[in-house]
Amino acid sequence: MKQKIAEIKVEVNDVITPLSCSSMIIEFIKYIIYQKQLIPYPYERLKMCVSERKKQLSAFQNPEEKVDNRKESLASRKYFKETTTAHDSLENIFKIITDELTNFTYDHLEEVVLLLGSSFTNPQDVFRICIPRLNYAHSSKYSTRKNWRNLFRTIINSEKFNDIVCGDCCTSSMRILLKMKPTDALAKSDLIIPRAEFKLPTRGNQAVITFCPATESEAEGTSNGLCSCGRFSIFQDGEGTPQNKAAKKCCHLSDDYSLPSSSECSSSSGSLDTLSSGPTDFGRWFQIRDTLKHFGDVTVNNISLTDLWMNPKLTAQ
């Protein structure tokens, strides 16, 4: 089968903060796992059904005795375990990505990579999300939904990307890897394990997503972590070049934020050359322990179990 390759450049007209970046990645993962049929319905429905079923089970001391249909009871217990495992795995994945972007070293995360398929070294599909330079000032001020719209408008209108998403939907599992800068700051979560031997697969369908500002003038004021907030400017007074000493710093940034040089502000995201030629470079790879495994819908008497959970009266009809 011919390898499919897509490079997606998302024009972002708004500031990308750690929170908005993590939100875009999470929404992208939700989209991919549903489109690739790893889960039989959208993630929000999965979350709602699991929550509703937990409420029902907690209402009874012995839930099995409350079910008249034994076939439904056995199927429901087994399916509840599958859905809960998938839900908890995804929640852990989302939390780890959010924490790495919002509660850790500035700009230490370079890529989030989704590997879809049964083989770790030879996946069916590879989705690379390159993390742009983030703005750490006024993070709560900017809306995340505007960036969502830009992201999904771009990928939905990309023919090459849709060829990858819509083709060969029989995906058995998804693993997620994080590429971090080679610094002394490492991921501290016990849900992340080092993968020093990992190399980006050269086989399978490949898609790389990069975020770029609409114009250089917009990027100049937002991508380097600086802003004009109308308050007193703070001048960096530490060691470094004269340019850095005199550089303005937003008063909302923490004191340990190091002002980037012009070269650091330039995009270092991946390219199709990297995808085609093999592994990159100097980053450190970590794998999120949780692996999402495929599961399908289950019916009893031609009624979906999730429908029964949401509306128990359906059993009497």
Short mmCIF file of C-alpha atoms in Angstrom, two decimals:
data_model
loop_
_atom_site.label_atom_id
_atom_site.label_comp_id
_atom_site.label_asym_id
_atom_site.label_seq_id
_atom_site.Cartn_x
_atom_site.Cartn_y
_atom_site.Cartn_z
CA MET A 1 0.00 0.00 0.00
CA LYS A 2 1.31 3.42 -0.95
CA GLN A 3 2.38 5.60 1.93
CA LYS A 4 0.29 8.73 2.44
CA ILE A 5 2.00 11.91 3.63
CA ALA A 6 0.38 15.18 4.69
CA GLU A 7 1.89 18.38 6.04
CA ILE A 8 -0.67 20.64 7.67
CA LYS A 9 0.13 24.26 8.48
CA VAL A 10 -2.48 25.84 10.71
CA GLU A 11 -2.74 29.61 10.46
CA VAL A 12 -3.48 30.89 13.95
CA ASN A 13 -4.71 34.46 14.25
CA ASP A 14 -4.70 34.47 18.03
CA VAL A 15 -2.10 34.05 20.74
CA ILE A 16 -1.24 30.43 21.55
CA THR A 17 -0.97 29.98 25.30
CA PRO A 18 -0.09 26.75 27.13
CA LEU A 19 -3.77 26.25 27.93
CA SER A 20 -5.01 26.86 24.40
CA CYS A 21 -2.26 24.64 22.98
CA SER A 22 -3.16 21.75 25.28
CA SER A 23 -6.84 22.24 24.42
CA MET A 24 -6.12 22.01 20.69
CA ILE A 25 -4.09 18.84 21.15
CA ILE A 26 -6.77 17.23 23.31
CA GLU A 27 -9.55 18.08 20.86
CA PHE A 28 -7.41 16.76 18.01
CA ILE A 29 -6.91 13.46 19.85
CA LYS A 30 -10.66 13.18 20.47
CA TYR A 31 -11.29 13.76 16.78
CA ILE A 32 -8.73 11.18 15.64
CA ILE A 33 -9.80 8.36 17.96
CA TYR A 34 -13.41 8.71 16.86
CA GLN A 35 -12.66 9.07 13.15
CA LYS A 36 -10.30 6.08 13.26
CA GLN A 37 -12.99 4.10 15.12
CA LEU A 38 -10.94 3.41 18.21
CA ILE A 39 -14.09 4.36 20.11
CA PRO A 40 -17.60 3.79 18.70
CA TYR A 41 -18.96 7.23 19.53
CA PRO A 42 -17.57 10.71 20.30
CA TYR A 43 -15.56 11.08 23.47
CA GLU A 44 -18.10 13.39 25.11
CA ARG A 45 -20.74 10.68 24.84
CA LEU A 46 -18.31 8.13 26.27
CA LYS A 47 -17.65 10.41 29.22
CA MET A 48 -21.34 11.07 29.78
CA CYS A 49 -22.30 7.38 29.60
CA VAL A 50 -19.58 6.27 32.00
CA SER A 51 -20.53 9.00 34.45
CA GLU A 52 -24.23 8.09 34.28
CA ARG A 53 -23.52 4.39 34.75
CA LYS A 54 -21.34 5.08 37.79
CA LYS A 55 -24.20 7.04 39.34
CA GLN A 56 -26.59 4.16 38.74
CA LEU A 57 -24.26 1.58 40.25
CA SER A 58 -23.51 3.71 43.29
CA ALA A 59 -27.25 3.93 44.01
CA PHE A 60 -27.45 0.18 44.70
CA GLN A 61 -25.56 -1.81 47.26
CA ASN A 62 -25.69 -4.86 45.00
CA PRO A 63 -26.37 -3.64 41.43
CA GLU A 64 -26.48 -7.13 39.90
CA GLU A 65 -29.60 -8.04 41.87
CA LYS A 66 -31.47 -5.07 40.40
CA VAL A 67 -31.19 -6.37 36.83
CA ASP A 68 -33.87 -8.83 35.71
CA ASN A 69 -32.21 -9.70 32.40
CA ARG A 70 -29.11 -11.76 33.24
CA LYS A 71 -27.78 -11.51 29.69
CA GLU A 72 -27.96 -7.76 29.91
CA SER A 73 -26.30 -7.79 33.32
CA LEU A 74 -23.27 -9.83 32.23
CA ALA A 75 -22.82 -7.86 29.01
CA SER A 76 -23.25 -4.59 30.85
CA ARG A 77 -20.64 -5.38 33.49
CA LYS A 78 -18.09 -6.42 30.88
CA TYR A 79 -18.80 -3.40 28.69
CA PHE A 80 -18.72 -1.03 31.64
CA LYS A 81 -15.20 -2.25 32.40
CA GLU A 82 -14.12 -1.65 28.79
CA THR A 83 -15.60 1.84 28.59
CA THR A 84 -14.28 2.84 32.01
CA THR A 85 -10.78 1.67 31.10
CA ALA A 86 -10.86 3.67 27.86
CA HIS A 87 -12.27 6.74 29.59
CA ASP A 88 -9.72 6.65 32.41
CA SER A 89 -6.84 6.13 29.95
CA LEU A 90 -7.90 9.15 27.92
CA GLU A 91 -8.35 11.28 31.02
CA ASN A 92 -4.82 10.39 32.11
CA ILE A 93 -3.48 11.23 28.66
CA PHE A 94 -5.25 14.60 28.61
CA LYS A 95 -4.05 15.46 32.11
CA ILE A 96 -0.43 14.60 31.33
CA ILE A 97 -0.40 16.73 28.17
CA THR A 98 -2.02 19.64 29.99
CA ASP A 99 0.37 19.40 32.93
CA GLU A 100 3.44 19.22 30.70
CA LEU A 101 2.38 22.39 28.90
CA THR A 102 0.99 24.43 31.80
CA ASN A 103 2.77 23.37 34.97
CA PHE A 104 6.35 22.75 33.96
CA THR A 105 9.43 24.29 32.36
CA TYR A 106 8.76 26.89 29.70
CA ASP A 107 8.69 25.48 26.16
CA HIS A 108 10.30 22.15 27.10
CA LEU A 109 7.75 20.10 25.13
CA GLU A 110 8.51 19.99 21.39
CA GLU A 111 6.16 17.37 19.93
CA VAL A 112 3.22 15.13 20.71
CA VAL A 113 3.17 12.01 18.52
CA LEU A 114 0.21 9.68 18.07
CA LEU A 115 1.06 6.16 16.92
CA LEU A 116 -1.97 4.22 15.66
CA GLY A 117 -1.76 0.52 14.99
CA SER A 118 -0.84 -2.76 16.63
CA SER A 119 2.92 -2.31 16.22
CA PHE A 120 4.96 0.22 18.14
CA THR A 121 7.81 0.24 15.63
CA ASN A 122 5.68 -0.14 12.51
CA PRO A 123 2.43 1.77 13.10
CA GLN A 124 -0.37 2.15 10.63
CA ASP A 125 -0.66 5.94 11.06
CA VAL A 126 1.61 8.55 12.62
CA PHE A 127 0.29 11.97 13.63
CA ARG A 128 2.90 14.49 14.76
CA ILE A 129 1.83 17.71 16.47
CA CYS A 130 4.68 20.23 16.63
CA ILE A 131 4.42 22.56 19.61
CA PRO A 132 4.89 26.23 18.67
CA ARG A 133 6.50 28.91 20.78
CA LEU A 134 3.94 29.61 23.50
CA ASN A 135 2.87 32.85 25.12
CA TYR A 136 2.93 32.66 28.91
CA ALA A 137 1.49 36.10 29.57
CA HIS A 138 -2.22 36.60 30.22
CA SER A 139 -2.92 32.90 29.63
CA SER A 140 -6.44 33.12 31.02
CA LYS A 141 -7.31 36.11 28.85
CA TYR A 142 -7.42 34.37 25.49
CA SER A 143 -10.15 32.08 24.23
CA THR A 144 -9.24 28.51 23.29
CA ARG A 145 -12.17 27.98 20.91
CA LYS A 146 -10.89 30.39 18.28
CA ASN A 147 -7.77 28.26 17.84
CA TRP A 148 -9.91 25.12 17.71
CA ARG A 149 -11.84 26.55 14.78
CA ASN A 150 -8.65 27.38 12.90
CA LEU A 151 -7.27 23.90 13.51
CA PHE A 152 -10.35 21.96 12.44
CA ARG A 153 -11.09 24.22 9.50
CA THR A 154 -7.60 23.49 8.20
CA ILE A 155 -7.57 19.72 8.68
CA ILE A 156 -11.11 19.19 7.40
CA ASN A 157 -10.27 21.11 4.23
CA SER A 158 -7.04 19.17 3.67
CA GLU A 159 -7.54 16.41 1.12
CA LYS A 160 -4.26 14.67 1.97
CA PHE A 161 -5.05 14.67 5.67
CA ASN A 162 -8.52 13.27 5.10
CA ASP A 163 -7.06 10.51 2.93
CA ILE A 164 -5.11 9.38 5.98
CA VAL A 165 -7.96 9.75 8.46
CA CYS A 166 -10.61 8.10 6.29
CA GLY A 167 -8.51 5.24 4.97
CA ASP A 168 -8.08 1.88 6.74
CA CYS A 169 -10.08 2.61 9.87
CA CYS A 170 -9.37 -0.80 11.46
CA THR A 171 -7.02 0.56 14.13
CA SER A 172 -6.38 -1.63 17.16
CA SER A 173 -4.66 0.77 19.55
CA MET A 174 -3.09 4.20 20.06
CA ARG A 175 0.12 5.08 21.87
CA ILE A 176 1.31 8.61 22.57
CA LEU A 177 4.89 9.83 22.81
CA LEU A 178 6.22 13.18 23.93
CA LYS A 179 9.41 14.74 22.64
CA MET A 180 11.11 17.08 25.09
CA LYS A 181 14.13 19.31 24.83
CA PRO A 182 17.42 17.76 26.01
CA THR A 183 17.64 19.68 29.27
CA ASP A 184 18.01 18.62 32.87
CA ALA A 185 14.28 19.14 33.33
CA LEU A 186 12.54 15.81 32.84
CA ALA A 187 8.95 14.72 33.05
CA LYS A 188 8.19 13.88 36.67
CA SER A 189 4.93 12.00 36.24
CA ASP A 190 5.09 8.28 36.97
CA LEU A 191 2.65 7.86 34.08
CA ILE A 192 5.44 8.71 31.62
CA ILE A 193 8.34 6.39 30.85
CA PRO A 194 11.59 7.26 29.00
CA ARG A 195 12.04 5.89 25.48
CA ALA A 196 15.68 6.66 24.75
CA GLU A 197 15.75 4.11 21.94
CA PHE A 198 12.69 5.47 20.15
CA LYS A 199 13.02 6.64 16.55
CA LEU A 200 10.25 8.13 14.49
CA PRO A 201 8.84 5.42 12.22
CA THR A 202 9.45 5.91 8.52
CA ARG A 203 6.66 3.55 7.46
CA GLY A 204 2.95 4.00 7.67
CA ASN A 205 0.91 7.05 6.81
CA GLN A 206 2.49 10.24 8.11
CA ALA A 207 0.91 13.56 9.04
CA VAL A 208 2.68 16.49 10.67
CA ILE A 209 0.80 19.49 12.03
CA THR A 210 2.53 22.80 12.64
CA PHE A 211 1.08 26.05 13.90
CA CYS A 212 2.14 29.34 12.40
CA PRO A 213 0.97 32.95 12.84
CA ALA A 214 -0.91 34.64 10.05
CA THR A 215 1.70 37.40 9.68
CA GLU A 216 5.16 38.10 11.03
CA SER A 217 3.93 41.28 12.68
CA GLU A 218 1.42 39.30 14.73
CA ALA A 219 4.02 36.71 15.65
CA GLU A 220 6.53 39.35 16.75
CA GLY A 221 4.31 40.52 19.58
CA THR A 222 2.93 37.17 20.69
CA SER A 223 5.19 34.23 19.94
CA ASN A 224 8.11 35.40 22.10
CA GLY A 225 6.16 35.56 25.33
CA LEU A 226 6.10 39.38 25.43
CA CYS A 227 3.10 41.61 25.50
CA SER A 228 1.94 45.16 25.96
CA CYS A 229 -0.45 45.11 28.86
CA GLY A 230 -0.51 48.81 29.66
CA ARG A 231 1.27 48.31 32.95
CA PHE A 232 4.82 49.12 34.04
CA SER A 233 7.51 47.38 32.03
CA ILE A 234 9.99 45.24 33.90
CA PHE A 235 13.57 45.15 32.70
CA GLN A 236 15.60 42.00 33.05
CA ASP A 237 18.53 42.72 35.35
CA GLY A 238 20.45 39.45 35.35
CA GLU A 239 23.34 38.01 33.48
CA GLY A 240 23.37 37.82 29.73
CA THR A 241 23.85 39.97 26.69
CA PRO A 242 23.22 43.71 26.77
CA GLN A 243 20.23 43.12 24.53
CA ASN A 244 18.68 40.76 27.04
CA LYS A 245 19.43 43.05 29.97
CA ALA A 246 17.51 45.86 28.35
CA ALA A 247 14.67 43.72 27.06
CA LYS A 248 11.17 44.47 28.24
CA LYS A 249 9.39 41.75 30.11
CA CYS A 250 5.69 41.46 30.77
CA CYS A 251 4.83 41.99 34.41
CA HIS A 252 2.61 38.88 34.34
CA LEU A 253 5.51 36.52 33.60
CA SER A 254 7.21 34.71 36.45
CA ASP A 255 10.73 35.71 37.44
CA ASP A 256 12.29 32.47 36.21
CA TYR A 257 11.17 33.03 32.62
CA SER A 258 14.20 33.51 30.39
CA LEU A 259 13.72 35.84 27.49
CA PRO A 260 14.20 34.04 24.18
CA SER A 261 16.69 35.09 21.58
CA SER A 262 15.58 35.78 18.06
CA SER A 263 16.85 32.39 16.94
CA GLU A 264 14.87 30.63 19.66
CA CYS A 265 11.71 32.36 18.58
CA SER A 266 11.99 30.93 15.09
CA SER A 267 10.01 27.80 14.38
CA SER A 268 11.77 24.52 15.05
CA SER A 269 8.90 22.30 14.11
CA GLY A 270 9.30 19.14 12.09
CA SER A 271 9.15 18.81 8.36
CA LEU A 272 8.36 16.16 5.82
CA ASP A 273 12.08 15.73 5.23
CA THR A 274 12.35 14.53 8.80
CA LEU A 275 9.42 12.18 8.34
CA SER A 276 10.86 10.68 5.20
CA SER A 277 14.49 10.37 6.23
CA GLY A 278 14.04 8.96 9.71
CA PRO A 279 14.67 9.97 13.30
CA THR A 280 15.42 13.45 14.58
CA ASP A 281 18.01 14.80 16.49
CA PHE A 282 18.53 15.89 20.02
CA GLY A 283 15.21 15.62 21.84
CA ARG A 284 14.34 13.13 24.54
CA TRP A 285 11.40 10.81 23.99
CA PHE A 286 8.89 9.73 26.61
CA GLN A 287 5.90 7.44 26.27
CA ILE A 288 2.64 7.89 28.14
CA ARG A 289 1.98 4.58 29.90
CA ASP A 290 -1.72 4.48 29.06
CA THR A 291 -2.53 2.83 25.74
CA LEU A 292 -5.98 3.27 24.24
CA LYS A 293 -7.30 -0.02 22.87
CA HIS A 294 -10.09 -0.32 20.35
CA PHE A 295 -13.56 -1.26 21.55
CA GLY A 296 -16.88 -1.30 19.73
CA ASP A 297 -20.52 -0.79 20.60
CA VAL A 298 -22.45 -3.61 22.30
CA THR A 299 -26.17 -4.22 21.94
CA VAL A 300 -28.68 -6.29 23.91
CA ASN A 301 -31.98 -7.04 22.17
CA ASN A 302 -30.91 -4.65 19.40
CA ILE A 303 -30.51 -1.81 21.88
CA SER A 304 -27.12 -0.25 22.58
CA LEU A 305 -25.97 -0.72 26.16
CA THR A 306 -25.08 2.93 26.36
CA ASP A 307 -28.67 3.79 25.44
CA LEU A 308 -29.84 1.50 28.23
CA TRP A 309 -27.51 3.23 30.66
CA MET A 310 -28.80 6.63 29.67
CA ASN A 311 -32.44 5.50 29.64
CA PRO A 312 -33.05 2.35 31.74
CA LYS A 313 -36.76 2.38 30.86
CA LEU A 314 -35.87 1.11 27.39
CA THR A 315 -35.60 -2.41 28.83
CA ALA A 316 -39.33 -2.48 29.49
CA GLN A 317 -40.24 -1.47 25.96
#
